XYZ file of C-alpha atoms in Angstrom:
169
model
C 116.130 136.499 100.562
C 117.908 135.335 97.453
C 121.668 135.181 97.834
C 123.867 134.845 94.767
C 127.485 134.040 95.560
C 130.077 135.429 93.139
C 133.485 133.955 92.275
C 135.294 136.803 94.063
C 133.619 135.811 97.385
C 131.181 138.722 97.261
C 127.428 138.222 97.217
C 124.333 139.881 95.842
C 121.407 139.755 98.267
C 117.835 140.756 97.497
C 114.441 140.196 99.026
C 112.325 138.004 96.808
C 109.101 138.550 98.726
C 107.891 140.058 101.998
C 106.061 137.652 104.298
C 105.007 137.746 107.934
C 106.736 135.025 110.004
C 107.804 132.633 107.247
C 108.904 129.441 108.957
C 109.165 126.332 106.789
C 110.211 126.105 103.147
C 109.913 123.285 100.614
C 110.366 122.985 96.871
C 107.388 121.154 95.369
C 109.250 120.898 92.081
C 111.771 122.957 90.127
C 109.300 125.807 89.638
C 107.199 125.995 92.837
C 108.241 127.038 96.350
C 105.986 126.476 99.380
C 106.369 128.757 102.423
C 104.736 128.080 105.818
C 103.371 131.256 107.408
C 103.079 130.149 111.011
C 101.268 133.170 112.449
C 98.732 133.242 109.600
C 97.843 129.522 109.623
C 98.553 129.091 105.936
C 101.058 127.974 103.338
C 101.701 130.168 100.338
C 102.892 128.787 97.015
C 105.104 130.792 94.688
C 106.163 130.245 91.097
C 109.911 130.635 90.664
C 110.853 132.774 87.671
C 114.065 132.214 85.672
C 115.634 135.265 87.400
C 114.828 133.520 90.764
C 112.169 136.074 91.689
C 108.918 134.739 93.123
C 105.349 135.260 91.955
C 102.442 134.393 94.257
C 100.574 131.376 92.850
C 98.191 130.055 95.525
C 97.385 129.867 99.214
C 96.543 126.827 101.333
C 94.792 127.554 104.641
C 95.719 125.101 107.384
C 93.678 124.200 110.494
C 96.732 124.850 112.687
C 99.927 126.905 112.844
C 102.252 125.295 110.273
C 105.835 124.911 111.431
C 107.873 123.002 108.861
C 107.293 121.677 105.371
C 108.725 118.827 103.357
C 107.960 117.147 100.068
C 108.028 113.421 99.382
C 109.220 111.785 96.156
C 105.742 112.112 94.616
C 105.600 115.866 95.156
C 103.150 115.610 98.064
C 103.614 118.493 100.503
C 103.783 117.459 104.179
C 102.822 120.178 106.657
C 103.489 119.760 110.376
C 102.574 122.147 113.122
C 100.760 123.210 116.222
C 96.959 122.907 116.516
C 96.636 124.589 119.921
C 99.161 127.401 120.555
C 98.097 128.074 124.189
C 98.950 124.479 125.135
C 102.297 124.742 123.350
C 103.039 127.981 125.211
C 102.211 126.329 128.572
C 104.504 123.431 127.675
C 107.362 125.806 126.838
C 106.954 127.624 130.175
C 106.729 124.329 132.083
C 109.878 122.968 130.438
C 111.734 126.234 131.085
C 110.881 126.051 134.807
C 112.167 122.475 134.924
C 115.414 123.417 133.193
C 115.924 126.505 135.354
C 115.444 124.395 138.472
C 118.549 122.469 137.420
C 116.824 119.120 137.503
C 119.254 116.428 136.433
C 116.531 113.919 135.685
C 113.599 114.799 133.436
C 110.982 112.722 135.296
C 109.385 115.663 137.164
C 108.997 117.426 133.819
C 107.501 114.491 131.934
C 103.818 114.237 131.208
C 103.343 117.678 129.724
C 102.558 117.656 126.003
C 101.111 119.914 123.333
C 98.975 118.567 120.468
C 100.522 117.578 117.144
C 99.263 117.822 113.587
C 100.635 116.551 110.296
C 98.688 116.898 107.064
C 99.482 116.409 103.409
C 98.479 118.579 100.470
C 98.316 118.105 96.714
C 96.750 120.207 93.959
C 94.435 117.285 93.114
C 93.244 116.199 96.581
C 93.751 119.296 98.711
C 94.398 118.754 102.449
C 94.302 115.312 104.062
C 95.027 114.428 107.696
C 98.006 112.169 108.380
C 98.440 112.505 112.144
C 96.406 114.440 114.701
C 97.124 113.929 118.373
C 96.026 115.500 121.616
C 98.755 113.934 123.741
C 100.337 110.746 122.385
C 103.223 112.494 120.607
C 103.341 116.231 121.033
C 104.604 119.506 119.642
C 105.175 118.242 116.099
C 107.717 120.356 114.279
C 108.703 118.404 111.167
C 107.539 115.419 109.135
C 109.191 113.540 106.293
C 108.057 110.530 104.281
C 109.621 107.978 101.981
C 106.707 107.437 99.593
C 108.275 104.309 98.076
C 108.603 102.546 101.440
C 105.443 104.273 102.790
C 107.284 105.165 106.001
C 107.162 108.552 107.667
C 108.866 110.255 110.595
C 107.617 113.085 112.816
C 109.824 115.071 115.190
C 108.552 117.005 118.192
C 109.978 120.202 119.626
C 109.924 118.863 123.183
C 109.675 115.117 122.651
C 112.190 112.406 123.336
C 112.706 110.322 120.232
C 110.726 110.366 117.011
C 107.360 109.059 115.857
C 107.519 106.607 112.938
C 104.496 105.554 110.908
C 103.926 103.035 108.133
C 101.155 103.744 105.659
C 98.942 101.089 104.110
C 98.336 103.078 100.898
């Protein structure tokens, strides 16, 4: 949806494109929007026209269900998500049972994790793995990176704390 706010507090709203389960959004630059399509295991790129309408430009297939997107200072697209949906679903059900049981301490619920995946994408290099995990840090939902400091952060849907990495590039 594109929402244009007017000075009289009214708004004009229009659909700019129709997508199935769009989840994450990121601007690669002033003219390109990336949209994560979680259920389709892909990211679609759109050119932004001067009237703010979108034109399909390209598609990037991902080896997992992309959740959120971000872009670093160099225009590199970071894609985080879920490589094994059945494990994530089991984790959600397990956590729900723990919460419904009214457990005041999380210890009985610890130890259940879903895999994580974070990849980066550029027009020049395509997809490259940044972080793939079966259990160390699970259920990745977002990743950001400061490309000048070469430090990145990953958040997990059901994790305590964050994962921080330092790149040697």
